[in-house]
mmCIF file of C-alpha atoms in Angstrom:
data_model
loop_
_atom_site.group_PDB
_atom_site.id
_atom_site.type_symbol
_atom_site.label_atom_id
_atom_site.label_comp_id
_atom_site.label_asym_id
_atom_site.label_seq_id
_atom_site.Cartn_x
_atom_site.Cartn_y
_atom_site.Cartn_z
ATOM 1 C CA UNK A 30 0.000 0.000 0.000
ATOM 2 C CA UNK A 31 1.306 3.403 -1.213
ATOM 3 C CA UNK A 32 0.333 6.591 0.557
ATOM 4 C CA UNK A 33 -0.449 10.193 -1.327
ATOM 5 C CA UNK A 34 -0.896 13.232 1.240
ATOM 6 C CA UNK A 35 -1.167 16.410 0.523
ATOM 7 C CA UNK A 36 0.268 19.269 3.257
ATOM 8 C CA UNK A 37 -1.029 22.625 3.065
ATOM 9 C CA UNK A 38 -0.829 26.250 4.763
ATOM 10 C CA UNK A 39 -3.858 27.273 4.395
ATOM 11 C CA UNK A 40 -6.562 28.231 1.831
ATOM 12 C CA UNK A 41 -3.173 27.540 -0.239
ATOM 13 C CA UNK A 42 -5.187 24.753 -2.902
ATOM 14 C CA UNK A 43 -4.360 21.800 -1.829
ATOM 15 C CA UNK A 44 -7.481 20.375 -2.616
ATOM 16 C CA UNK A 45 -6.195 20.589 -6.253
ATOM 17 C CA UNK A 46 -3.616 17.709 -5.505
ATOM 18 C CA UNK A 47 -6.357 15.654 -3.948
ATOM 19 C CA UNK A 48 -8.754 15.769 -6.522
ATOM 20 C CA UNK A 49 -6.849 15.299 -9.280
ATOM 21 C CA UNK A 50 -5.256 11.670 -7.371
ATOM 22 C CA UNK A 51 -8.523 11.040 -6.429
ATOM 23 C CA UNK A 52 -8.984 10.701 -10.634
ATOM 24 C CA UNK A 53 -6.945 7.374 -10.861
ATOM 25 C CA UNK A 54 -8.960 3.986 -10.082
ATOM 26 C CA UNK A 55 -6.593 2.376 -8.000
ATOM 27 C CA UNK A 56 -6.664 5.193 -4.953
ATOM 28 C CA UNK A 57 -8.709 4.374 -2.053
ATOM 29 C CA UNK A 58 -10.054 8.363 -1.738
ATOM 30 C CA UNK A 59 -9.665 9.580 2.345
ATOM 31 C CA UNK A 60 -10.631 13.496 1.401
ATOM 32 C CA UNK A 61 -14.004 13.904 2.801
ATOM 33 C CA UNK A 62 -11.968 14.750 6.189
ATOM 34 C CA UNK A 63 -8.256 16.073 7.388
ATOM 35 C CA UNK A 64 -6.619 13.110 9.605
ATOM 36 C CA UNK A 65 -4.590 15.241 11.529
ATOM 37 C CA UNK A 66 -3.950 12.904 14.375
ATOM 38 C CA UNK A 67 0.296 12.569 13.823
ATOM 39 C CA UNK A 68 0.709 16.988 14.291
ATOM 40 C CA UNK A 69 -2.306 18.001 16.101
ATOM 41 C CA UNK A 70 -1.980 19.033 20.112
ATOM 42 C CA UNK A 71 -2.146 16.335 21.942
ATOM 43 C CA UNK A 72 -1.258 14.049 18.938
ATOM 44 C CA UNK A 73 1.573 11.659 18.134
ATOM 45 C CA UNK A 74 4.104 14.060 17.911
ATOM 46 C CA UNK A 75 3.690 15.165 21.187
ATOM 47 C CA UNK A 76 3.262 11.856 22.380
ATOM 48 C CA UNK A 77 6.648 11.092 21.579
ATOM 49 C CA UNK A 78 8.071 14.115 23.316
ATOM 50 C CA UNK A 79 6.585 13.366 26.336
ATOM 51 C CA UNK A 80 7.300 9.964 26.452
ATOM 52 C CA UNK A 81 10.955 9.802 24.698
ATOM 53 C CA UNK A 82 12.329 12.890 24.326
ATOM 54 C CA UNK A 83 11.765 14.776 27.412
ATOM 55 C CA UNK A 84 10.492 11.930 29.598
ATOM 56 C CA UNK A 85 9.084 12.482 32.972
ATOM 57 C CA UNK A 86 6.804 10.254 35.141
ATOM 58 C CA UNK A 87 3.584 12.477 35.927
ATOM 59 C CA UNK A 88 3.909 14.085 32.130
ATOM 60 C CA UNK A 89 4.471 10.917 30.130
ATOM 61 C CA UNK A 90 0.819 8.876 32.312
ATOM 62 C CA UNK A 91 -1.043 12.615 31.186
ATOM 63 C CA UNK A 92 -0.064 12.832 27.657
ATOM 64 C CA UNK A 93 -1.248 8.787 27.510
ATOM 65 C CA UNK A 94 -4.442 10.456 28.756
ATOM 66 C CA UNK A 95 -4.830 12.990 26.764
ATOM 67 C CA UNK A 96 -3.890 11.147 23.253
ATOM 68 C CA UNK A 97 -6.620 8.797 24.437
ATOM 69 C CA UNK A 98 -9.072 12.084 25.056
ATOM 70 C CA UNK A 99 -8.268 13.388 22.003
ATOM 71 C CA UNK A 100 -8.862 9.693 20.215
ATOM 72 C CA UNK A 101 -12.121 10.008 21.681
ATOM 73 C CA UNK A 102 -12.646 13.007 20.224
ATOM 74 C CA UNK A 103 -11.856 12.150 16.889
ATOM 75 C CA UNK A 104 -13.697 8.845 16.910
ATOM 76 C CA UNK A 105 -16.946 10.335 17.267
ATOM 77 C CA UNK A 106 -19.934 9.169 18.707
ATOM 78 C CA UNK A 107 -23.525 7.452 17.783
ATOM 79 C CA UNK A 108 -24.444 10.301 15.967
ATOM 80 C CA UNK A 109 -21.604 11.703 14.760
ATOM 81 C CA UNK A 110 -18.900 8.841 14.178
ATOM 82 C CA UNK A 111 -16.133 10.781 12.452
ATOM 83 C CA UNK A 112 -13.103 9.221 12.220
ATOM 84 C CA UNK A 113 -14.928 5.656 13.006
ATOM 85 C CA UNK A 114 -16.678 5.881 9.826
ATOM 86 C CA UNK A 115 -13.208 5.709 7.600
ATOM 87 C CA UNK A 116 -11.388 3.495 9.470
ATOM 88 C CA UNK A 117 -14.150 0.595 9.146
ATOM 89 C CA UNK A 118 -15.474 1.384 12.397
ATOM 90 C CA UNK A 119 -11.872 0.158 13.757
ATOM 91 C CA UNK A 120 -10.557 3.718 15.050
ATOM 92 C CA UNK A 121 -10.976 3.818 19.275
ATOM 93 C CA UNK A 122 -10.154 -0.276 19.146
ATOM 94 C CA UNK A 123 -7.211 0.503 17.357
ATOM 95 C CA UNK A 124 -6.071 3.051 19.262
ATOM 96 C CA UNK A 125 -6.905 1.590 22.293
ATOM 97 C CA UNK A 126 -4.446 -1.377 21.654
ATOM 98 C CA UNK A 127 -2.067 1.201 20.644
ATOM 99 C CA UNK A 128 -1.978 2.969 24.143
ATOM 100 C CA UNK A 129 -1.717 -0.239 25.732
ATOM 101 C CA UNK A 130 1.183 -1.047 23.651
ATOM 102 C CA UNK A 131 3.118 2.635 24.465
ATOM 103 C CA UNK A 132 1.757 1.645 28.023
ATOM 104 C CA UNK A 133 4.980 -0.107 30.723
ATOM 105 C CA UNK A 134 2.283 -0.662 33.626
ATOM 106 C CA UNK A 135 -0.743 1.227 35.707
ATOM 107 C CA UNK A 136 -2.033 1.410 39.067
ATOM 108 C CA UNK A 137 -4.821 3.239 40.728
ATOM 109 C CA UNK A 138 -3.743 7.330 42.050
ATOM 110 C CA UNK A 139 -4.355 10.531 40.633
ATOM 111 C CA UNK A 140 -2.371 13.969 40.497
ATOM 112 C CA UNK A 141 -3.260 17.491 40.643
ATOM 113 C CA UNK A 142 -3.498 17.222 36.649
ATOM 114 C CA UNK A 143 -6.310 14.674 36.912
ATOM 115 C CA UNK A 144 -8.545 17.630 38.196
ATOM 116 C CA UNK A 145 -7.109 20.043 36.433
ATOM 117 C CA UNK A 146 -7.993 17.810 33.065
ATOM 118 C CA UNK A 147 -11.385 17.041 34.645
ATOM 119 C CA UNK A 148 -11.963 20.720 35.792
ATOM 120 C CA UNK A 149 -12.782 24.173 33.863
ATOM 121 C CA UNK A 150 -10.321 26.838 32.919
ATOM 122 C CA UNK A 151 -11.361 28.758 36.227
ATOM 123 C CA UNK A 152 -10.118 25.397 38.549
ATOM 124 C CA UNK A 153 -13.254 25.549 40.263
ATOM 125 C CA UNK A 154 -13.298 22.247 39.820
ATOM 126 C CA UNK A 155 -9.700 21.721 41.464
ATOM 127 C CA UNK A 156 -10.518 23.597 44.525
ATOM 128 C CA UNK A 157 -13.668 22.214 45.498
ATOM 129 C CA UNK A 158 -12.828 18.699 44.644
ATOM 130 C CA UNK A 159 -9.909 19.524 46.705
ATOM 131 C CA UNK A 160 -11.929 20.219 49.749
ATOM 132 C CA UNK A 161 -14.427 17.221 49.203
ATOM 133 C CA UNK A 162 -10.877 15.109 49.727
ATOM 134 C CA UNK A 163 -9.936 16.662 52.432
ATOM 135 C CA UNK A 164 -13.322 16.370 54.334
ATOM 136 C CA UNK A 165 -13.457 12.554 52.720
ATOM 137 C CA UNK A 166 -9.868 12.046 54.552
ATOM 138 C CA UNK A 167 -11.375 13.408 57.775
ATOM 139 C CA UNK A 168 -14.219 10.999 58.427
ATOM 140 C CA UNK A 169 -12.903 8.021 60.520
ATOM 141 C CA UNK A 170 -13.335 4.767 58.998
ATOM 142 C CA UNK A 171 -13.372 5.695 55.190
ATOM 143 C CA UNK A 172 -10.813 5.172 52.580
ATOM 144 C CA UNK A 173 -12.666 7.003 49.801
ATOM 145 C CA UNK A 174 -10.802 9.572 47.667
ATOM 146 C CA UNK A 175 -12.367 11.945 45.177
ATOM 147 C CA UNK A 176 -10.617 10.349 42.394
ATOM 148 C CA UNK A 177 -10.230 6.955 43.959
ATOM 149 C CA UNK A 178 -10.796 5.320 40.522
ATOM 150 C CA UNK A 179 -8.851 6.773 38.502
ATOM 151 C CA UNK A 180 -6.277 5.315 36.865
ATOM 152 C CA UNK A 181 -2.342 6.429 36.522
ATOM 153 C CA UNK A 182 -0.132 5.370 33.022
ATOM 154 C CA UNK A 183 3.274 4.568 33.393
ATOM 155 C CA UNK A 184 5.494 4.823 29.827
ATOM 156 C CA UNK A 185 9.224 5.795 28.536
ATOM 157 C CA UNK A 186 9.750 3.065 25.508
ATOM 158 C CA UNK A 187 12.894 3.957 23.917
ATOM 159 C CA UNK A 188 12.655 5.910 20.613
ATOM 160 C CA UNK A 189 13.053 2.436 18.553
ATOM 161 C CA UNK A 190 10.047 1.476 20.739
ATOM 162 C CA UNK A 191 8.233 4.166 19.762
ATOM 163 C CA UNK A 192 8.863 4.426 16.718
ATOM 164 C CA UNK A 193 8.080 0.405 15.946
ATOM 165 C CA UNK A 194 4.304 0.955 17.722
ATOM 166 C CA UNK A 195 3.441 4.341 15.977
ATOM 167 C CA UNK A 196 4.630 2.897 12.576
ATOM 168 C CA UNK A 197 2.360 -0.322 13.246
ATOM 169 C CA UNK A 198 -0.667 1.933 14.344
ATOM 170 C CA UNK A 199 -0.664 3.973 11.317
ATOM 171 C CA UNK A 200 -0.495 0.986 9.293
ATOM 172 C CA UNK A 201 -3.101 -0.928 10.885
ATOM 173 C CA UNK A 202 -5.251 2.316 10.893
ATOM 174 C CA UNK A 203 -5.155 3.034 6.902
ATOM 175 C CA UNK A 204 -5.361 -0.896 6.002
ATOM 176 C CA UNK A 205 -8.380 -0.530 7.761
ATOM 177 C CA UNK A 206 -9.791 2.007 5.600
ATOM 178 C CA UNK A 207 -8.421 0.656 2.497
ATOM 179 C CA UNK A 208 -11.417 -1.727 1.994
ATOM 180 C CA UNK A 209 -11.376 -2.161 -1.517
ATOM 181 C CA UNK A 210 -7.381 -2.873 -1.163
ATOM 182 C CA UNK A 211 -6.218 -0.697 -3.445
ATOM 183 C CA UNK A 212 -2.916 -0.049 -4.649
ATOM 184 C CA UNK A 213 -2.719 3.579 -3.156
ATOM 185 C CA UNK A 214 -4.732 5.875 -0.317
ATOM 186 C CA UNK A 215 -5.012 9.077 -0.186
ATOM 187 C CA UNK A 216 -5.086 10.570 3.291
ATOM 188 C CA UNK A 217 -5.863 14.372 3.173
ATOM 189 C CA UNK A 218 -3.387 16.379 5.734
ATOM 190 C CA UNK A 219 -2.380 13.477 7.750
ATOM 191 C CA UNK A 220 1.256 15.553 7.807
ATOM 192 C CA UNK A 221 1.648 19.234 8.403
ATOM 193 C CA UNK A 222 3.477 21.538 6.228
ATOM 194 C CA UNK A 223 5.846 22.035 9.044
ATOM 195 C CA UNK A 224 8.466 19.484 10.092
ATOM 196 C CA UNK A 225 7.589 17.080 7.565
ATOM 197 C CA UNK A 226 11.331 15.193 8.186
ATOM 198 C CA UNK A 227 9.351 13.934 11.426
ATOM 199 C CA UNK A 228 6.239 12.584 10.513
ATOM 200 C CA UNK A 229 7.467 10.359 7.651
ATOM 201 C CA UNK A 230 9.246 8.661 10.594
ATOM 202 C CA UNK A 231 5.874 7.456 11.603
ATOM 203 C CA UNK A 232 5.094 5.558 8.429
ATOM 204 C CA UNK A 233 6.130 1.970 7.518
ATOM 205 C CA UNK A 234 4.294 2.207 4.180
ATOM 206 C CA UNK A 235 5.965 4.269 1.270
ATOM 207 C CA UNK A 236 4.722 7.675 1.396
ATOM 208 C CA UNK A 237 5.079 10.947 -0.583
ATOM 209 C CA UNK A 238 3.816 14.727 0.661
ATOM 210 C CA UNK A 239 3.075 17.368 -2.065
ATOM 211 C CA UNK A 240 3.210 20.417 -0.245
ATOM 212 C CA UNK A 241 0.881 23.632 -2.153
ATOM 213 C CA UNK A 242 1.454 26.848 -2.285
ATOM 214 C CA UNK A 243 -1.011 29.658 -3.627
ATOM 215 C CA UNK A 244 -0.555 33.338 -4.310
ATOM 216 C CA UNK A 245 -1.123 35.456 -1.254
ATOM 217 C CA UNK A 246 -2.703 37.864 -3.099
ATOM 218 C CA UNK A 247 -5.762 35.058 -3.962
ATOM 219 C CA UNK A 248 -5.482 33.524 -0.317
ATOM 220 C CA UNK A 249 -5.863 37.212 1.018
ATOM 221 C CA UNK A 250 -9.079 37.670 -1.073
ATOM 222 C CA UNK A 251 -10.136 34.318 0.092
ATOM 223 C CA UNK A 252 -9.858 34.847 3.926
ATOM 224 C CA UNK A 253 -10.972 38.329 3.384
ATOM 225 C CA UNK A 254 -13.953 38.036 1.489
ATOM 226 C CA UNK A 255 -14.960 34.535 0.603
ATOM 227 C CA UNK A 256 -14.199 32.424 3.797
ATOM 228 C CA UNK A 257 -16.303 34.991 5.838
ATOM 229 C CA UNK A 258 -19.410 34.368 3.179
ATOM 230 C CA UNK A 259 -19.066 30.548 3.559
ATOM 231 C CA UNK A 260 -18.119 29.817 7.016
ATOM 232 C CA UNK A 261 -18.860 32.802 9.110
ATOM 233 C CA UNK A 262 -15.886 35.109 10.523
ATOM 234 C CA UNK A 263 -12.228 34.246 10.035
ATOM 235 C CA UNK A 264 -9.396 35.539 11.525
ATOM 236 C CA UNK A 265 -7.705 38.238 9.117
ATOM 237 C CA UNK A 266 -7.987 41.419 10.787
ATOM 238 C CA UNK A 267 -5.817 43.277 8.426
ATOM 239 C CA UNK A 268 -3.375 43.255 5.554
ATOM 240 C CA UNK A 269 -0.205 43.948 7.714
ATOM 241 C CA UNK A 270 -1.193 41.155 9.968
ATOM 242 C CA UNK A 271 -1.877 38.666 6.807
ATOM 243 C CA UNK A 272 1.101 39.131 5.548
ATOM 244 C CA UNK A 273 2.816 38.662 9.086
ATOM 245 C CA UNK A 274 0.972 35.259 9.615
ATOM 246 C CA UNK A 275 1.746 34.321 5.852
ATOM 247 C CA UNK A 276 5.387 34.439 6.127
ATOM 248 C CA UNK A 277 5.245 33.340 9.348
ATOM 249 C CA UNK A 278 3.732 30.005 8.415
ATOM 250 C CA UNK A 279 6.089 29.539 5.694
ATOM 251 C CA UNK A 280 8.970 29.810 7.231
ATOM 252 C CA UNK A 281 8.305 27.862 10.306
ATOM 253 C CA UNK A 282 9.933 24.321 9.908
ATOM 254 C CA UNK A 283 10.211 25.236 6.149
ATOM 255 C CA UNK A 284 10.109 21.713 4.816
ATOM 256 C CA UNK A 285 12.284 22.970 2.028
ATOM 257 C CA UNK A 286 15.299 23.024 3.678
ATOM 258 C CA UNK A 287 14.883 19.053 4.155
ATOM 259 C CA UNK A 288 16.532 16.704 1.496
ATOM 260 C CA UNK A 289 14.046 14.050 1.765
ATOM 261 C CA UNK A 290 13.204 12.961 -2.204
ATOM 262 C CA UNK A 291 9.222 11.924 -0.891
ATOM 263 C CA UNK A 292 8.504 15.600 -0.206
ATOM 264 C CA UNK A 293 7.238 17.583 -3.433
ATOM 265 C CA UNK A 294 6.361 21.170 -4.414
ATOM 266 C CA UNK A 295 3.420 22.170 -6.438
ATOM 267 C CA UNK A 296 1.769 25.498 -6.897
ATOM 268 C CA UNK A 297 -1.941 25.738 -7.194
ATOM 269 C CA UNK A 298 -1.750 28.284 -10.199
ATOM 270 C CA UNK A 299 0.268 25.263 -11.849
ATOM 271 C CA UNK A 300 -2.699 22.455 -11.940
ATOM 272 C CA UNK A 301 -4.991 25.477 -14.128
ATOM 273 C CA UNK A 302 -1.920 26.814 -16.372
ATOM 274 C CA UNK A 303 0.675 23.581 -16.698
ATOM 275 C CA UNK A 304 -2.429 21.036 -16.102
ATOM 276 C CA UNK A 305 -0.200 18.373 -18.099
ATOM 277 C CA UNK A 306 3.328 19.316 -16.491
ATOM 278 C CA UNK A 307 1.500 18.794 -13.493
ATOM 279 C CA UNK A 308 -0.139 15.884 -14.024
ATOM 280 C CA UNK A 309 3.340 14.068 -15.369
ATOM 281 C CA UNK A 310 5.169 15.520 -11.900
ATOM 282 C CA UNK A 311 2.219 13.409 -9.827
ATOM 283 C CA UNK A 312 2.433 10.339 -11.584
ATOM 284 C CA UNK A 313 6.671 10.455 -11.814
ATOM 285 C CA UNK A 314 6.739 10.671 -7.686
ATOM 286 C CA UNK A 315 4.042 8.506 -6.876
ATOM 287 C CA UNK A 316 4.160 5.899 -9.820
ATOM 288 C CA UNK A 317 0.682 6.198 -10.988
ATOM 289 C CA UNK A 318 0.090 5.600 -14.382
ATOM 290 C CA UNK A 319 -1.506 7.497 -17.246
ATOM 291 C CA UNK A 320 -3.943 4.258 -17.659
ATOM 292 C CA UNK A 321 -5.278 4.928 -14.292
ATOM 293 C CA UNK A 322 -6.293 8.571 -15.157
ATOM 294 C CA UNK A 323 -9.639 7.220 -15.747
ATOM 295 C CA UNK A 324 -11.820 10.004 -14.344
ATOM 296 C CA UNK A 325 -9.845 12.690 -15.662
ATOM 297 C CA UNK A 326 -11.374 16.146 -14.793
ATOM 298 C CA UNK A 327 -14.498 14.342 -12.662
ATOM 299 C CA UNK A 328 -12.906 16.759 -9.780
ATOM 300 C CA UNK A 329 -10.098 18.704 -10.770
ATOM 301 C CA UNK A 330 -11.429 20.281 -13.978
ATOM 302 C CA UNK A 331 -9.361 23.465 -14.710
ATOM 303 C CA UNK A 332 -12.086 25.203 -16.645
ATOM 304 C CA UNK A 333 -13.414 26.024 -13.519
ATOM 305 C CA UNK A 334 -11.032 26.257 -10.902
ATOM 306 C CA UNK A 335 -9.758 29.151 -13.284
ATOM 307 C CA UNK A 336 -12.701 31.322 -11.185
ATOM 308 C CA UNK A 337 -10.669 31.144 -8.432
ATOM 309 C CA UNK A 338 -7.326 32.738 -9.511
ATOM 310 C CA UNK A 339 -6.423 36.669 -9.522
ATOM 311 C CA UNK A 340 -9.611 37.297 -7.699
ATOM 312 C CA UNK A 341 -8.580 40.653 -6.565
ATOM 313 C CA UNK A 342 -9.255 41.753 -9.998
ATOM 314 C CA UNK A 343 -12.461 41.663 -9.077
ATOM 315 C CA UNK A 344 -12.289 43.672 -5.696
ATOM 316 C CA UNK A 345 -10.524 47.064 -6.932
ATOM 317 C CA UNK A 346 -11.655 48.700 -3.353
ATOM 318 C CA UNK A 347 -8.941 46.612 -2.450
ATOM 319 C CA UNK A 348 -6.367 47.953 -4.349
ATOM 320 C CA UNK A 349 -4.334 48.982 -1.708
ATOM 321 C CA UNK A 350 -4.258 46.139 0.346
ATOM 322 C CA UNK A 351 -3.124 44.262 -3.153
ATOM 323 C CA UNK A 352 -0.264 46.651 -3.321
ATOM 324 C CA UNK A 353 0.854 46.159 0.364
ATOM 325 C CA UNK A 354 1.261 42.526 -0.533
ATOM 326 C CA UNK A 355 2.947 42.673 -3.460
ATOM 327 C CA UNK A 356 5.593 44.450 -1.899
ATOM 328 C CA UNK A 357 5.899 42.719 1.422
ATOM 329 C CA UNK A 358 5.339 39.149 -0.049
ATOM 330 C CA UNK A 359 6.630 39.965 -3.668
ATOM 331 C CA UNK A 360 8.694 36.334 -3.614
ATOM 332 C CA UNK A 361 5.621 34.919 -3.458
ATOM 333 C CA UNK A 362 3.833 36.150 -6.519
ATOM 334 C CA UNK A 363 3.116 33.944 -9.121
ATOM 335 C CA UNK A 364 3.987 34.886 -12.773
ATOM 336 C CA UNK A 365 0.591 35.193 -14.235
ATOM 337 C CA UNK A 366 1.787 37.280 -16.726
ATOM 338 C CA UNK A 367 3.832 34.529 -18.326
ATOM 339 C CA UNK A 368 0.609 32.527 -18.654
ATOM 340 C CA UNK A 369 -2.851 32.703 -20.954
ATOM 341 C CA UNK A 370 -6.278 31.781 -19.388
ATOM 342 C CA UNK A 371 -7.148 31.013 -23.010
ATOM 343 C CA UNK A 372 -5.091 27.679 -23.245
ATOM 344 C CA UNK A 373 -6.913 26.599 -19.694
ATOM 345 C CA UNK A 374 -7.895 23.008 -20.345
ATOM 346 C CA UNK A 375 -10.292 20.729 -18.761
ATOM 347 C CA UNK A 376 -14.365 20.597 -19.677
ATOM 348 C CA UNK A 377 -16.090 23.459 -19.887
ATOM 349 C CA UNK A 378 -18.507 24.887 -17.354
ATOM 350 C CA UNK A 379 -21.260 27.721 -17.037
ATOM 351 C CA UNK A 380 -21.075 27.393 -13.140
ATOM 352 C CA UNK A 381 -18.781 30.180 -12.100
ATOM 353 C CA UNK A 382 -19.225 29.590 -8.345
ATOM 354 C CA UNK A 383 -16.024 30.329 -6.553
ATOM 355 C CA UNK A 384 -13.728 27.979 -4.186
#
């Protein structure tokens, strides 16, 4: 099994990558959701820190806890199932026997983190279940505690230990949602556009990342106008700060400075202007063939993803705003003057909904 991701940073058109691999009929499609399990808080990543890196006794048994929270989470529930829904209904049993594995021995005890994890951000909670234990402690003849059933994880594998269960996990997890067993999946976001050298250390299965980038001027116009329409308010609360947090993303953990040959570059304007340059790139690094490419523009069609480029053309009360990018993020411009939205291919289309 061969695994296709896509990273992103952001309204940057990543979606591009996933629906033109989700084209070929031997990729078992997981893009209806971001599996962000490895890089969120509370995820593998820093499940591994706490446990190997910078080990210590109380913080390695709470970040057990929490990964398991957070599983929870993600798993779903009767009527919502989430992540149970795409792993075969596998996810929490999976992850359970994962825990256990990462898991040296328990025993029954709690710490001041067990309330605080159980409490609200005031630590009400703390305090009064504080004094419940102390009046418990002063009854003669009881033995009761406040938390006298909960539970207390002891871990530190070694980072070969680690390593061996995580890589297992993630295996187990995405054979479990490759019913059909198909030659490929495609997992949207399961690694993060930062610090991609550490994630692929989670996989066991060949893997390759196509990281997308967009023009900031189109991503601007997106968060600024768009997003808000679709989704409600988003947080852009002016140019100078967009063009802080842009640069700020990209150069956080820029996973260009690493010399791994599985991670790829791809710009969004590219899949509309260079469609078969593009298309040739994809199938090179992940070794899909042209006799796969059997849906060909079913979701990728560039005849109408060409709506959503140089949209502040559109907006020229923006003007200024447009030029304030251009000069703080002018590295990040892409050439459109080089290209012709009259040699677009793909099928054509009336519809000229954006994003």
């Amino acid at each position: 099994m061969k695994i296709i991701t896509c990273a992103s940073y952001g309204a940057s058109g990543s979606s591009a990558l996933t629906d033109l691999v989700a084209e070929y009929s031997n990729v078992q499609r997981m893009t209806d959701s971001e599996f962000r399990f490895l890089h969120d808080p509370d995820g593998i990543s820093d499940l591994e820190f706490q446990l190997v890196e910078c080990h210590n006794r109380h913080n390695a048994g709470r970040a057990l806890k929490r990964f398991w929270r957070q599983a929870q989470f993600y798993g779903g529930n009767r009527i919502h199932r989430r992540y149970e829904k795409f792993f075969d209904g596998k996810y929490l049993e999976l992850t359970k026997q994962y825990v256990d594995d990462l898991t040296d021995f328990v025993c029954t005890g709690w710490w001041d983190f067990d309330l605080f994890d159980k409490g609200d951000k005031r630590n009400f909670y703390i305090y009064r279940k504080r004094l419940e234990d102390r009046i418990l402690r002063a009854i003669p003849f009881t033995h009761r505690r406040v938390l006298d059933r909960e539970i207390m994880y002891f871990s530190h594998p070694s980072e070969e230990q680690f390593l061996n269960a995580t890589r297992k996990y993630v295996h187990t997890l995405l054979e479990a949602a490759n019913l059909d067993g198909k030659e490929y999946i495609e997992v949207d976001q399961i690694i993060a556009s930062q610090n991609i050298d550490r994630y692929l250390r989670y996989f066991s299965d060949p893997i390759e990342v196509f990281v997308i980038d967009r023009d900031p001027r189109d991503i601007y116009l997106l968060e600024k106008i768009y997003y808000p329409i679709k989704y409600g308010s988003f947080n852009n609360d002016s140019v100078e700060v967009f063009c802080k947090k842009f640069r700020y993303i990209r150069e956080s953990g820029d996973p260009r400075k690493s010399l791994s040959r599985h991670i790829h570059f791809l710009q969004f304007e590219d899949f509309l202007f260079d469609y078969e340059k593009v298309v040739g790139e994809v199938e090179e690094a992940t070794g899909l063939k042209a006799e796969n490419h059997v849906d060909k523009f079913k979701y990728l069609n560039p005849m109408h993803s060409i709506n959503n480029v140089q949209t502040w053309l559109e907006q020229p009360d923006l003007a200024k705003d447009i030029g304030y990018i251009e000069k703080e993020l002018s590295e990040y411009l892409y050439p459109f003057e080089k290209h012709s939205k009259e040699k677009i291919v793909g099928i054509t289309v009336t519809d000229k909904q954006k994003f």
